[in-house]
């Protein structure tokens, strides 16, 4: 399995949009499946923020994804940027793929000079804490409590070629 930019595999944007809307649509009632599709089709042209990374299986089919966004939920406009839409297909869960996607998103954000990344989660705070995220508190989203979290990103080493800026 490998993680690549959705920009290199735009044919998967609609599949990811279906997954994302099914998973999180209830948290953002004004966010339609069409909105999810438009956002991901837009990400399928980008390698900078906002963008989406896709985890591909050996058969080139999508297995998961993660996004780095300027804004995730309009209620949280005071914070930016965001790790969002971490998703692993149910048949592939429990193998560390979510953690692998998070690390790839952190690398992407770090490469773009992001000093701090935020996320919110209704029910996975302990997963993110194990990956080094800090709980900032709780907020309400669509009548549901979500945990707001952050991670500070150290700048990449100047001599690390993986982080050479174009």
GROMACS .gro file of N, CA and C in nm:
model
  498
    1UNK      N    1   0.085  -0.118   0.000
    1UNK     CA    2   0.000   0.000   0.000
    1UNK      C    3   0.089   0.123   0.000
    2UNK      N    4   0.040   0.227  -0.067
    2UNK     CA    5   0.117   0.351  -0.070
    2UNK      C    6   0.023   0.472  -0.061
    3UNK      N    7   0.079   0.582  -0.011
    3UNK     CA    8   0.004   0.706   0.004
    3UNK      C    9   0.052   0.803  -0.103
    4UNK      N   10  -0.045   0.859  -0.175
    4UNK     CA   11  -0.014   0.953  -0.282
    4UNK      C   12  -0.114   1.068  -0.279
    5UNK      N   13  -0.080   1.173  -0.350
    5UNK     CA   14  -0.174   1.284  -0.363
    5UNK      C   15  -0.295   1.241  -0.444
    6UNK      N   16  -0.412   1.284  -0.402
    6UNK     CA   17  -0.532   1.262  -0.481
    6UNK      C   18  -0.514   1.325  -0.619
    7UNK      N   19  -0.434   1.430  -0.628
    7UNK     CA   20  -0.408   1.496  -0.757
    7UNK      C   21  -0.351   1.398  -0.860
    8UNK      N   22  -0.284   1.293  -0.814
    8UNK     CA   23  -0.230   1.193  -0.906
    8UNK      C   24  -0.329   1.082  -0.937
    9UNK      N   25  -0.443   1.083  -0.867
    9UNK     CA   26  -0.545   0.978  -0.884
    9UNK      C   27  -0.684   1.040  -0.875
   10UNK      N   28  -0.713   1.140  -0.958
   10UNK     CA   29  -0.841   1.212  -0.946
   10UNK      C   30  -0.963   1.125  -0.968
   11UNK      N   31  -0.946   1.009  -1.029
   11UNK     CA   32  -1.059   0.920  -1.052
   11UNK      C   33  -1.118   0.868  -0.921
   12UNK      N   34  -1.047   0.884  -0.810
   12UNK     CA   35  -1.097   0.835  -0.681
   12UNK      C   36  -1.171   0.942  -0.601
   13UNK      N   37  -1.180   1.064  -0.651
   13UNK     CA   38  -1.242   1.173  -0.576
   13UNK      C   39  -1.387   1.142  -0.539
   14UNK      N   40  -1.463   1.087  -0.630
   14UNK     CA   41  -1.605   1.062  -0.600
   14UNK      C   42  -1.623   0.951  -0.497
   15UNK      N   43  -1.538   0.850  -0.503
   15UNK     CA   44  -1.544   0.743  -0.401
   15UNK      C   45  -1.515   0.801  -0.264
   16UNK      N   46  -1.409   0.883  -0.255
   16UNK     CA   47  -1.375   0.944  -0.126
   16UNK      C   48  -1.487   1.035  -0.078
   17UNK      N   49  -1.548   1.109  -0.169
   17UNK     CA   50  -1.659   1.198  -0.130
   17UNK      C   51  -1.775   1.117  -0.070
   18UNK      N   52  -1.807   1.005  -0.130
   18UNK     CA   53  -1.915   0.919  -0.074
   18UNK      C   54  -1.877   0.873   0.066
   19UNK      N   55  -1.753   0.825   0.082
   19UNK     CA   56  -1.708   0.779   0.214
   19UNK      C   57  -1.718   0.891   0.316
   20UNK      N   58  -1.662   1.008   0.280
   20UNK     CA   59  -1.655   1.119   0.376
   20UNK      C   60  -1.794   1.168   0.415
   21UNK      N   61  -1.880   1.182   0.316
   21UNK     CA   62  -2.014   1.234   0.349
   21UNK      C   63  -2.091   1.133   0.434
   22UNK      N   64  -2.080   1.007   0.403
   22UNK     CA   65  -2.147   0.904   0.483
   22UNK      C   66  -2.094   0.905   0.627
   23UNK      N   67  -1.965   0.924   0.644
   23UNK     CA   68  -1.903   0.918   0.775
   23UNK      C   69  -1.930   1.043   0.859
   24UNK      N   70  -1.926   1.163   0.799
   24UNK     CA   71  -1.932   1.286   0.877
   24UNK      C   72  -2.045   1.380   0.839
   25UNK      N   73  -2.129   1.343   0.749
   25UNK     CA   74  -2.238   1.432   0.707
   25UNK      C   75  -2.327   1.475   0.822
   26UNK      N   76  -2.350   1.389   0.919
   26UNK     CA   77  -2.438   1.423   1.032
   26UNK      C   78  -2.379   1.533   1.120
   27UNK      N   79  -2.247   1.547   1.121
   27UNK     CA   80  -2.184   1.652   1.200
   27UNK      C   81  -2.195   1.789   1.135
   28UNK      N   82  -2.219   1.789   1.005
   28UNK     CA   83  -2.229   1.916   0.931
   28UNK      C   84  -2.351   1.909   0.840
   29UNK      N   85  -2.470   1.930   0.896
   29UNK     CA   86  -2.594   1.910   0.821
   29UNK      C   87  -2.606   1.992   0.693
   30UNK      N   88  -2.539   2.107   0.686
   30UNK     CA   89  -2.547   2.189   0.565
   30UNK      C   90  -2.448   2.145   0.457
   31UNK      N   91  -2.362   2.050   0.489
   31UNK     CA   92  -2.260   1.999   0.397
   31UNK      C   93  -2.320   1.881   0.321
   32UNK      N   94  -2.346   1.900   0.194
   32UNK     CA   95  -2.411   1.796   0.114
   32UNK      C   96  -2.307   1.704   0.051
   33UNK      N   97  -2.355   1.593  -0.002
   33UNK     CA   98  -2.265   1.505  -0.074
   33UNK      C   99  -2.207   1.577  -0.196
   34UNK      N  100  -2.287   1.662  -0.258
   34UNK     CA  101  -2.237   1.742  -0.370
   34UNK      C  102  -2.124   1.835  -0.326
   35UNK      N  103  -2.137   1.892  -0.205
   35UNK     CA  104  -2.029   1.976  -0.151
   35UNK      C  105  -1.902   1.893  -0.134
   36UNK      N  106  -1.917   1.772  -0.078
   36UNK     CA  107  -1.802   1.684  -0.058
   36UNK      C  108  -1.736   1.651  -0.192
   37UNK      N  109  -1.818   1.623  -0.293
   37UNK     CA  110  -1.764   1.593  -0.425
   37UNK      C  111  -1.688   1.712  -0.482
   38UNK      N  112  -1.746   1.832  -0.474
   38UNK     CA  113  -1.680   1.952  -0.527
   38UNK      C  114  -1.547   1.977  -0.456
   39UNK      N  115  -1.546   1.961  -0.325
   39UNK     CA  116  -1.423   1.982  -0.249
   39UNK      C  117  -1.314   1.885  -0.293
   40UNK      N  118  -1.349   1.759  -0.304
   40UNK     CA  119  -1.248   1.660  -0.338
   40UNK      C  120  -1.206   1.667  -0.484
   41UNK      N  121  -1.296   1.703  -0.572
   41UNK     CA  122  -1.256   1.725  -0.711
   41UNK      C  123  -1.156   1.841  -0.716
   42UNK      N  124  -1.179   1.943  -0.634
   42UNK     CA  125  -1.083   2.053  -0.625
   42UNK      C  126  -0.949   2.008  -0.568
   43UNK      N  127  -0.951   1.922  -0.470
   43UNK     CA  128  -0.827   1.870  -0.412
   43UNK      C  129  -0.752   1.784  -0.513
   44UNK      N  130  -0.825   1.725  -0.606
   44UNK     CA  131  -0.763   1.635  -0.704
   44UNK      C  132  -0.680   1.712  -0.806
   45UNK      N  133  -0.668   1.843  -0.789
   45UNK     CA  134  -0.582   1.923  -0.877
   45UNK      C  135  -0.468   1.986  -0.798
   46UNK      N  136  -0.456   1.954  -0.669
   46UNK     CA  137  -0.364   2.028  -0.582
   46UNK      C  138  -0.264   1.939  -0.509
   47UNK      N  139  -0.147   1.995  -0.489
   47UNK     CA  140  -0.044   1.933  -0.406
   47UNK      C  141  -0.010   2.024  -0.288
   48UNK      N  142  -0.085   2.133  -0.273
   48UNK     CA  143  -0.065   2.222  -0.160
   48UNK      C  144  -0.196   2.233  -0.083
   49UNK      N  145  -0.194   2.301   0.028
   49UNK     CA  146  -0.311   2.308   0.116
   49UNK      C  147  -0.415   2.402   0.057
   50UNK      N  148  -0.540   2.361   0.046
   50UNK     CA  149  -0.600   2.234   0.089
   50UNK      C  150  -0.574   2.123  -0.012
   51UNK      N  151  -0.553   2.004   0.042
   51UNK     CA  152  -0.531   1.889  -0.044
   51UNK      C  153  -0.571   1.761   0.031
   52UNK      N  154  -0.574   1.653  -0.044
   52UNK     CA  155  -0.609   1.523   0.011
   52UNK      C  156  -0.506   1.420  -0.034
   53UNK      N  157  -0.470   1.334   0.059
   53UNK     CA  158  -0.384   1.220   0.030
   53UNK      C  159  -0.473   1.096   0.027
   54UNK      N  160  -0.440   1.005  -0.061
   54UNK     CA  161  -0.518   0.882  -0.073
   54UNK      C  162  -0.425   0.763  -0.051
   55UNK      N  163  -0.473   0.668   0.027
   55UNK     CA  164  -0.403   0.543   0.049
   55UNK      C  165  -0.454   0.443  -0.053
   56UNK      N  166  -0.362   0.392  -0.135
   56UNK     CA  167  -0.400   0.298  -0.241
   56UNK      C  168  -0.355   0.158  -0.206
   57UNK      N  169  -0.442   0.061  -0.234
   57UNK     CA  170  -0.407  -0.078  -0.216
   57UNK      C  171  -0.322  -0.126  -0.332
   58UNK      N  172  -0.278  -0.249  -0.325
   58UNK     CA  173  -0.196  -0.307  -0.432
   58UNK      C  174  -0.269  -0.309  -0.565
   59UNK      N  175  -0.401  -0.310  -0.561
   59UNK     CA  176  -0.482  -0.311  -0.684
   59UNK      C  177  -0.514  -0.169  -0.732
   60UNK      N  178  -0.453  -0.067  -0.671
   60UNK     CA  179  -0.473   0.074  -0.704
   60UNK      C  180  -0.609   0.129  -0.659
   61UNK      N  181  -0.689   0.050  -0.590
   61UNK     CA  182  -0.816   0.097  -0.538
   61UNK      C  183  -0.791   0.176  -0.409
   62UNK      N  184  -0.872   0.279  -0.381
   62UNK     CA  185  -0.853   0.355  -0.257
   62UNK      C  186  -0.890   0.271  -0.135
   63UNK      N  187  -0.809   0.285  -0.032
   63UNK     CA  188  -0.830   0.214   0.094
   63UNK      C  189  -0.856   0.315   0.206
   64UNK      N  190  -0.809   0.438   0.187
   64UNK     CA  191  -0.827   0.540   0.289
   64UNK      C  192  -0.783   0.675   0.236
   65UNK      N  193  -0.801   0.776   0.323
   65UNK     CA  194  -0.763   0.912   0.284
   65UNK      C  195  -0.748   0.999   0.407
   66UNK      N  196  -0.685   1.113   0.386
   66UNK     CA  197  -0.674   1.217   0.486
   66UNK      C  198  -0.656   1.349   0.413
   67UNK      N  199  -0.709   1.455   0.471
   67UNK     CA  200  -0.698   1.587   0.409
   67UNK      C  201  -0.631   1.684   0.505
   68UNK      N  202  -0.569   1.785   0.446
   68UNK     CA  203  -0.519   1.900   0.521
   68UNK      C  204  -0.589   2.021   0.460
   69UNK      N  205  -0.666   2.091   0.545
   69UNK     CA  206  -0.755   2.198   0.498
   69UNK      C  207  -0.726   2.330   0.568
   70UNK      N  208  -0.759   2.439   0.501
   70UNK     CA  209  -0.753   2.569   0.566
   70UNK      C  210  -0.866   2.583   0.667
   71UNK      N  211  -0.982   2.530   0.632
   71UNK     CA  212  -1.100   2.537   0.719
   71UNK      C  213  -1.172   2.404   0.712
   72UNK      N  214  -1.214   2.354   0.828
   72UNK     CA  215  -1.289   2.228   0.829
   72UNK      C  216  -1.436   2.256   0.856
   73UNK      N  217  -1.468   2.308   0.972
   73UNK     CA  218  -1.607   2.342   1.005
   73UNK      C  219  -1.614   2.493   1.025
   74UNK      N  220  -1.716   2.554   0.968
   74UNK     CA  221  -1.727   2.701   0.973
   74UNK      C  222  -1.734   2.753   1.117
   75UNK      N  223  -1.779   2.672   1.210
   75UNK     CA  224  -1.787   2.715   1.350
   75UNK      C  225  -1.649   2.735   1.411
   76UNK      N  226  -1.546   2.679   1.349
   76UNK     CA  227  -1.411   2.684   1.404
   76UNK      C  228  -1.318   2.769   1.318
   77UNK      N  229  -1.371   2.871   1.255
   77UNK     CA  230  -1.291   2.956   1.165
   77UNK      C  231  -1.175   3.025   1.234
   78UNK      N  232  -1.179   3.030   1.366
   78UNK     CA  233  -1.073   3.098   1.440
   78UNK      C  234  -0.943   3.019   1.442
   79UNK      N  235  -0.947   2.894   1.396
   79UNK     CA  236  -0.828   2.807   1.397
   79UNK      C  237  -0.800   2.758   1.255
   80UNK      N  238  -0.672   2.740   1.224
   80UNK     CA  239  -0.635   2.690   1.092
   80UNK      C  240  -0.485   2.661   1.092
   81UNK      N  241  -0.445   2.564   1.013
   81UNK     CA  242  -0.517   2.470   0.927
   81UNK      C  243  -0.554   2.343   1.003
   82UNK      N  244  -0.623   2.253   0.932
   82UNK     CA  245  -0.684   2.136   0.992
   82UNK      C  246  -0.640   2.005   0.927
   83UNK      N  247  -0.623   1.903   1.009
   83UNK     CA  248  -0.621   1.766   0.961
   83UNK      C  249  -0.767   1.723   0.961
   84UNK      N  250  -0.814   1.667   0.850
   84UNK     CA  251  -0.956   1.635   0.839
   84UNK      C  252  -0.974   1.508   0.758
   85UNK      N  253  -1.092   1.452   0.772
   85UNK     CA  254  -1.138   1.342   0.687
   85UNK      C  255  -1.044   1.222   0.686
   86UNK      N  256  -0.989   1.190   0.803
   86UNK     CA  257  -0.911   1.067   0.813
   86UNK      C  258  -1.009   0.951   0.803
   87UNK      N  259  -0.991   0.871   0.701
   87UNK     CA  260  -1.083   0.760   0.677
   87UNK      C  261  -1.005   0.639   0.628
   88UNK      N  262  -1.035   0.524   0.686
   88UNK     CA  263  -0.982   0.396   0.638
   88UNK      C  264  -1.102   0.304   0.619
   89UNK      N  265  -1.107   0.240   0.504
   89UNK     CA  266  -1.218   0.150   0.473
   89UNK      C  267  -1.231   0.045   0.585
   90UNK      N  268  -1.354   0.012   0.624
   90UNK     CA  269  -1.374  -0.082   0.735
   90UNK      C  270  -1.296  -0.213   0.721
   91UNK      N  271  -1.283  -0.264   0.601
   91UNK     CA  272  -1.212  -0.392   0.582
   91UNK      C  273  -1.062  -0.380   0.604
   92UNK      N  274  -1.009  -0.257   0.609
   92UNK     CA  275  -0.864  -0.237   0.625
   92UNK      C  276  -0.827  -0.181   0.762
   93UNK      N  277  -0.922  -0.164   0.849
   93UNK     CA  278  -0.895  -0.105   0.980
   93UNK      C  279  -0.820  -0.203   1.071
   94UNK      N  280  -0.755  -0.145   1.171
   94UNK     CA  281  -0.684  -0.227   1.270
   94UNK      C  282  -0.545  -0.269   1.227
   95UNK      N  283  -0.491  -0.206   1.123
   95UNK     CA  284  -0.357  -0.242   1.073
   95UNK      C  285  -0.260  -0.125   1.076
   96UNK      N  286  -0.294  -0.019   1.147
   96UNK     CA  287  -0.205   0.096   1.157
   96UNK      C  288  -0.209   0.191   1.039
   97UNK      N  289  -0.305   0.172   0.950
   97UNK     CA  290  -0.312   0.255   0.830
   97UNK      C  291  -0.357   0.398   0.862
   98UNK      N  292  -0.444   0.414   0.960
   98UNK     CA  293  -0.486   0.548   1.000
   98UNK      C  294  -0.368   0.627   1.053
   99UNK      N  295  -0.287   0.565   1.138
   99UNK     CA  296  -0.168   0.633   1.191
   99UNK      C  297  -0.071   0.668   1.078
  100UNK      N  298  -0.060   0.580   0.983
  100UNK     CA  299   0.028   0.606   0.868
  100UNK      C  300  -0.023   0.727   0.788
  101UNK      N  301  -0.153   0.736   0.768
  101UNK     CA  302  -0.210   0.851   0.698
  101UNK      C  303  -0.190   0.980   0.778
  102UNK      N  304  -0.208   0.975   0.909
  102UNK     CA  305  -0.186   1.095   0.991
  102UNK      C  306  -0.042   1.141   0.978
  103UNK      N  307   0.054   1.049   0.988
  103UNK     CA  308   0.196   1.088   0.975
  103UNK      C  309   0.223   1.151   0.839
  104UNK      N  310   0.163   1.098   0.734
  104UNK     CA  311   0.182   1.156   0.600
  104UNK      C  312   0.124   1.298   0.594
  105UNK      N  313   0.009   1.319   0.656
  105UNK     CA  314  -0.051   1.453   0.658
  105UNK      C  315   0.035   1.550   0.739
  106UNK      N  316   0.092   1.503   0.849
  106UNK     CA  317   0.181   1.589   0.928
  106UNK      C  318   0.304   1.627   0.848
  107UNK      N  319   0.360   1.532   0.775
  107UNK     CA  320   0.475   1.562   0.688
  107UNK      C  321   0.438   1.666   0.583
  108UNK      N  322   0.321   1.649   0.523
  108UNK     CA  323   0.275   1.744   0.421
  108UNK      C  324   0.263   1.884   0.482
  109UNK      N  325   0.198   1.895   0.597
  109UNK     CA  326   0.179   2.025   0.662
  109UNK      C  327   0.314   2.086   0.700
  110UNK      N  328   0.402   2.005   0.757
  110UNK     CA  329   0.534   2.053   0.795
  110UNK      C  330   0.609   2.105   0.672
  111UNK      N  331   0.599   2.034   0.562
  111UNK     CA  332   0.665   2.072   0.438
  111UNK      C  333   0.614   2.207   0.386
  112UNK      N  334   0.491   2.240   0.421
  112UNK     CA  335   0.432   2.368   0.378
  112UNK      C  336   0.447   2.476   0.486
  113UNK      N  337   0.530   2.450   0.586
  113UNK     CA  338   0.559   2.551   0.686
  113UNK      C  339   0.453   2.572   0.791
  114UNK      N  340   0.364   2.475   0.808
  114UNK     CA  341   0.258   2.486   0.908
  114UNK      C  342   0.318   2.461   1.047
  115UNK      N  343   0.303   2.557   1.140
  115UNK     CA  344   0.359   2.537   1.274
  115UNK      C  345   0.269   2.456   1.367
  116UNK      N  346   0.137   2.460   1.342
  116UNK     CA  347   0.042   2.390   1.429
  116UNK      C  348  -0.076   2.346   1.345
  117UNK      N  349  -0.121   2.225   1.369
  117UNK     CA  350  -0.234   2.167   1.296
  117UNK      C  351  -0.343   2.133   1.398
  118UNK      N  352  -0.469   2.152   1.357
  118UNK     CA  353  -0.584   2.126   1.444
  118UNK      C  354  -0.668   2.013   1.387
  119UNK      N  355  -0.751   1.955   1.472
  119UNK     CA  356  -0.854   1.861   1.429
  119UNK      C  357  -0.964   1.859   1.532
  120UNK      N  358  -1.078   1.808   1.491
  120UNK     CA  359  -1.182   1.777   1.588
  120UNK      C  360  -1.228   1.635   1.563
  121UNK      N  361  -1.269   1.570   1.669
  121UNK     CA  362  -1.315   1.433   1.657
  121UNK      C  363  -1.429   1.409   1.755
  122UNK      N  364  -1.534   1.341   1.710
  122UNK     CA  365  -1.643   1.311   1.804
  122UNK      C  366  -1.610   1.194   1.897
  123UNK      N  367  -1.517   1.106   1.855
  123UNK     CA  368  -1.501   0.984   1.932
  123UNK      C  369  -1.364   0.914   1.921
  124UNK      N  370  -1.263   0.981   1.870
  124UNK     CA  371  -1.132   0.916   1.851
  124UNK      C  372  -1.017   0.992   1.916
  125UNK      N  373  -1.045   1.069   2.020
  125UNK     CA  374  -0.941   1.148   2.084
  125UNK      C  375  -0.824   1.062   2.132
  126UNK      N  376  -0.852   0.946   2.188
  126UNK     CA  377  -0.743   0.862   2.240
  126UNK      C  378  -0.650   0.815   2.128
  127UNK      N  379  -0.703   0.789   2.011
  127UNK     CA  380  -0.620   0.752   1.895
  127UNK      C  381  -0.522   0.864   1.864
  128UNK      N  382  -0.573   0.987   1.856
  128UNK     CA  383  -0.487   1.100   1.823
  128UNK      C  384  -0.389   1.132   1.935
  129UNK      N  385  -0.431   1.115   2.060
  129UNK     CA  386  -0.338   1.137   2.172
  129UNK      C  387  -0.219   1.044   2.162
  130UNK      N  388  -0.242   0.919   2.124
  130UNK     CA  389  -0.132   0.823   2.106
  130UNK      C  390  -0.035   0.870   1.997
  131UNK      N  391  -0.082   0.952   1.905
  131UNK     CA  392   0.002   1.002   1.797
  131UNK      C  393   0.063   1.139   1.828
  132UNK      N  394   0.046   1.186   1.953
  132UNK     CA  395   0.111   1.308   1.995
  132UNK      C  396   0.025   1.433   1.996
  133UNK      N  397  -0.105   1.420   1.966
  133UNK     CA  398  -0.195   1.535   1.967
  133UNK      C  399  -0.235   1.568   2.110
  134UNK      N  400  -0.266   1.696   2.135
  134UNK     CA  401  -0.306   1.745   2.266
  134UNK      C  402  -0.452   1.789   2.261
  135UNK      N  403  -0.528   1.753   2.363
  135UNK     CA  404  -0.667   1.796   2.374
  135UNK      C  405  -0.670   1.943   2.416
  136UNK      N  406  -0.742   2.025   2.340
  136UNK     CA  407  -0.761   2.166   2.372
  136UNK      C  408  -0.891   2.191   2.446
  137UNK      N  409  -0.985   2.101   2.429
  137UNK     CA  410  -1.114   2.117   2.494
  137UNK      C  411  -1.224   2.055   2.412
  138UNK      N  412  -1.345   2.087   2.451
  138UNK     CA  413  -1.463   2.032   2.383
  138UNK      C  414  -1.545   2.148   2.328
  139UNK      N  415  -1.604   2.126   2.212
  139UNK     CA  416  -1.695   2.223   2.151
  139UNK      C  417  -1.814   2.146   2.096
  140UNK      N  418  -1.918   2.221   2.065
  140UNK     CA  419  -2.038   2.159   2.008
  140UNK      C  420  -2.038   2.178   1.857
  141UNK      N  421  -2.079   2.075   1.789
  141UNK     CA  422  -2.093   2.077   1.644
  141UNK      C  423  -2.219   2.000   1.609
  142UNK      N  424  -2.315   2.068   1.551
  142UNK     CA  425  -2.443   2.007   1.515
  142UNK      C  426  -2.507   1.937   1.635
  143UNK      N  427  -2.498   2.002   1.751
  143UNK     CA  428  -2.559   1.947   1.871
  143UNK      C  429  -2.483   1.832   1.934
  144UNK      N  430  -2.364   1.806   1.887
  144UNK     CA  431  -2.285   1.695   1.938
  144UNK      C  432  -2.150   1.746   1.987
  145UNK      N  433  -2.105   1.698   2.102
  145UNK     CA  434  -1.975   1.738   2.155
  145UNK      C  435  -1.864   1.675   2.072
  146UNK      N  436  -1.767   1.755   2.036
  146UNK     CA  437  -1.647   1.706   1.969
  146UNK      C  438  -1.526   1.752   2.048
  147UNK      N  439  -1.421   1.674   2.042
  147UNK     CA  440  -1.296   1.710   2.108
  147UNK      C  441  -1.210   1.785   2.009
  148UNK      N  442  -1.165   1.903   2.049
  148UNK     CA  443  -1.077   1.985   1.969
  148UNK      C  444  -0.934   1.954   2.011
  149UNK      N  445  -0.847   1.929   1.912
  149UNK     CA  446  -0.709   1.887   1.940
  149UNK      C  447  -0.612   1.964   1.852
  150UNK      N  448  -0.484   1.964   1.893
  150UNK     CA  449  -0.379   2.029   1.815
  150UNK      C  450  -0.250   1.952   1.829
  151UNK      N  451  -0.163   1.972   1.731
  151UNK     CA  452  -0.028   1.918   1.738
  151UNK      C  453   0.065   2.025   1.684
  152UNK      N  454   0.174   2.048   1.756
  152UNK     CA  455   0.275   2.143   1.711
  152UNK      C  456   0.374   2.068   1.624
  153UNK      N  457   0.408   2.129   1.513
  153UNK     CA  458   0.498   2.067   1.416
  153UNK      C  459   0.633   2.135   1.419
  154UNK      N  460   0.735   2.057   1.444
  154UNK     CA  461   0.871   2.110   1.438
  154UNK      C  462   0.905   2.134   1.291
  155UNK      N  463   0.983   2.237   1.262
  155UNK     CA  464   1.021   2.257   1.123
  155UNK      C  465   1.108   2.141   1.075
  156UNK      N  466   1.104   2.110   0.947
  156UNK     CA  467   1.185   2.000   0.896
  156UNK      C  468   1.333   2.037   0.900
  157UNK      N  469   1.418   1.937   0.914
  157UNK     CA  470   1.562   1.965   0.909
  157UNK      C  471   1.596   2.025   0.773
  158UNK      N  472   1.682   2.126   0.774
  158UNK     CA  473   1.717   2.196   0.650
  158UNK      C  474   1.781   2.104   0.547
  159UNK      N  475   1.848   2.000   0.593
  159UNK     CA  476   1.918   1.912   0.498
  159UNK      C  477   1.838   1.787   0.460
  160UNK      N  478   1.711   1.780   0.499
  160UNK     CA  479   1.628   1.664   0.466
  160UNK      C  480   1.567   1.683   0.328
  161UNK      N  481   1.609   1.606   0.227
  161UNK     CA  482   1.559   1.626   0.090
  161UNK      C  483   1.410   1.598   0.075
  162UNK      N  484   1.350   1.524   0.167
  162UNK     CA  485   1.205   1.499   0.157
  162UNK      C  486   1.126   1.627   0.174
  163UNK      N  487   1.187   1.727   0.235
  163UNK     CA  488   1.116   1.850   0.264
  163UNK      C  489   1.171   1.969   0.184
  164UNK      N  490   1.238   1.941   0.076
  164UNK     CA  491   1.288   2.050  -0.009
  164UNK      C  492   1.168   2.123  -0.068
  165UNK      N  493   1.166   2.254  -0.051
  165UNK     CA  494   1.055   2.334  -0.103
  165UNK      C  495   1.080   2.365  -0.249
  166UNK      N  496   0.975   2.355  -0.327
  166UNK     CA  497   0.987   2.382  -0.470
  166UNK      C  498   0.989   2.530  -0.498
   0.00000   0.00000   0.00000
